[in-house]
């Protein structure tokens, strides 16, 4: 049968790596990016072009059509929405005022998030 680990280690920034699948909750939606709450008080950043393939196609078609309004990110994401994401990169960014903060770039695109999803790759302790 499936072995269940005795203890689930909390997710720490240093253990977050590229390609890891995580569950998150949208925290804030801005014009071209969104913030996602990840486990253990980490925050993921989603750029507008990593929300969905459908949204990207809409944005591209509105760029070609001067009359069309660009789709709003808030039509796709809203605070409290549960999302499945894949880590694109991590960095420790040092700011002048706030000191260093941990930057986790994530993608919500189903084409990326569903590609490798198996039971073993979902981080233990996450509700997906």
PDB file of C-alpha atoms in Angstrom, residues 20-29 32-38 43-56 73 75-88 104-115:
ATOM      1  CA  UNK A  20       6.808  21.767  -7.461  1.00  0.00           C
ATOM      2  CA  UNK A  21       3.009  21.645  -7.415  1.00  0.00           C
ATOM      3  CA  UNK A  22       1.265  23.587  -4.682  1.00  0.00           C
ATOM      4  CA  UNK A  23      -2.261  24.501  -3.728  1.00  0.00           C
ATOM      5  CA  UNK A  24      -2.915  28.112  -2.950  1.00  0.00           C
ATOM      6  CA  UNK A  25      -5.594  30.696  -2.373  1.00  0.00           C
ATOM      7  CA  UNK A  26      -5.732  33.950  -4.316  1.00  0.00           C
ATOM      8  CA  UNK A  27      -4.957  36.771  -1.892  1.00  0.00           C
ATOM      9  CA  UNK A  28      -4.933  39.880  -4.067  1.00  0.00           C
ATOM     10  CA  UNK A  29      -5.608  40.619  -7.724  1.00  0.00           C
ATOM     11  CA  UNK A  32      -1.209  42.522 -14.381  1.00  0.00           C
ATOM     12  CA  UNK A  33      -0.427  40.137 -11.561  1.00  0.00           C
ATOM     13  CA  UNK A  34      -1.976  38.349  -8.626  1.00  0.00           C
ATOM     14  CA  UNK A  35      -0.730  37.241  -5.228  1.00  0.00           C
ATOM     15  CA  UNK A  36      -1.453  33.724  -4.046  1.00  0.00           C
ATOM     16  CA  UNK A  37      -1.189  32.546  -0.445  1.00  0.00           C
ATOM     17  CA  UNK A  38       0.842  29.345  -0.368  1.00  0.00           C
ATOM     18  CA  UNK A  43       3.303  34.095  -1.158  1.00  0.00           C
ATOM     19  CA  UNK A  44       3.310  33.242  -4.841  1.00  0.00           C
ATOM     20  CA  UNK A  45       3.301  35.847  -7.609  1.00  0.00           C
ATOM     21  CA  UNK A  46       1.368  35.156 -10.783  1.00  0.00           C
ATOM     22  CA  UNK A  47       2.018  37.277 -13.851  1.00  0.00           C
ATOM     23  CA  UNK A  48      -0.980  37.876 -16.106  1.00  0.00           C
ATOM     24  CA  UNK A  49       0.453  35.622 -18.836  1.00  0.00           C
ATOM     25  CA  UNK A  50       0.574  32.678 -16.434  1.00  0.00           C
ATOM     26  CA  UNK A  51      -3.092  32.561 -15.475  1.00  0.00           C
ATOM     27  CA  UNK A  52      -4.552  30.559 -18.339  1.00  0.00           C
ATOM     28  CA  UNK A  53      -3.964  29.779 -21.999  1.00  0.00           C
ATOM     29  CA  UNK A  54      -7.457  31.060 -22.758  1.00  0.00           C
ATOM     30  CA  UNK A  55      -6.696  34.423 -21.161  1.00  0.00           C
ATOM     31  CA  UNK A  56      -3.461  34.691 -23.162  1.00  0.00           C
ATOM     32  CA  UNK A  73      -7.590  39.640 -14.619  1.00  0.00           C
ATOM     33  CA  UNK A  75     -12.690  38.045 -14.285  1.00  0.00           C
ATOM     34  CA  UNK A  76     -10.416  35.011 -13.911  1.00  0.00           C
ATOM     35  CA  UNK A  77      -9.093  35.336 -10.380  1.00  0.00           C
ATOM     36  CA  UNK A  78     -10.636  36.715  -7.222  1.00  0.00           C
ATOM     37  CA  UNK A  79      -9.604  36.720  -3.563  1.00  0.00           C
ATOM     38  CA  UNK A  80     -10.438  33.434  -1.896  1.00  0.00           C
ATOM     39  CA  UNK A  81     -10.358  31.377  -5.097  1.00  0.00           C
ATOM     40  CA  UNK A  82      -8.546  28.063  -4.662  1.00  0.00           C
ATOM     41  CA  UNK A  83      -5.880  27.515  -7.296  1.00  0.00           C
ATOM     42  CA  UNK A  84      -3.419  24.834  -8.208  1.00  0.00           C
ATOM     43  CA  UNK A  85      -0.057  26.203  -9.179  1.00  0.00           C
ATOM     44  CA  UNK A  86       3.372  25.112 -10.259  1.00  0.00           C
ATOM     45  CA  UNK A  87       6.531  26.895  -9.114  1.00  0.00           C
ATOM     46  CA  UNK A  88       8.395  28.621 -11.951  1.00  0.00           C
ATOM     47  CA  UNK A 104       8.086  32.678  -5.511  1.00  0.00           C
ATOM     48  CA  UNK A 105       6.895  32.947  -9.124  1.00  0.00           C
ATOM     49  CA  UNK A 106       4.095  30.512  -9.904  1.00  0.00           C
ATOM     50  CA  UNK A 107       1.990  29.603 -12.913  1.00  0.00           C
ATOM     51  CA  UNK A 108      -1.688  28.687 -12.785  1.00  0.00           C
ATOM     52  CA  UNK A 109      -1.867  27.626 -16.434  1.00  0.00           C
ATOM     53  CA  UNK A 110      -3.663  24.267 -16.612  1.00  0.00           C
ATOM     54  CA  UNK A 111      -1.377  23.172 -19.450  1.00  0.00           C
ATOM     55  CA  UNK A 112       1.535  23.364 -16.997  1.00  0.00           C
ATOM     56  CA  UNK A 113      -0.218  22.489 -13.753  1.00  0.00           C
ATOM     57  CA  UNK A 114      -1.961  19.360 -14.962  1.00  0.00           C
ATOM     58  CA  UNK A 115       0.950  17.980 -16.947  1.00  0.00           C
TER      59      UNK A 115
END
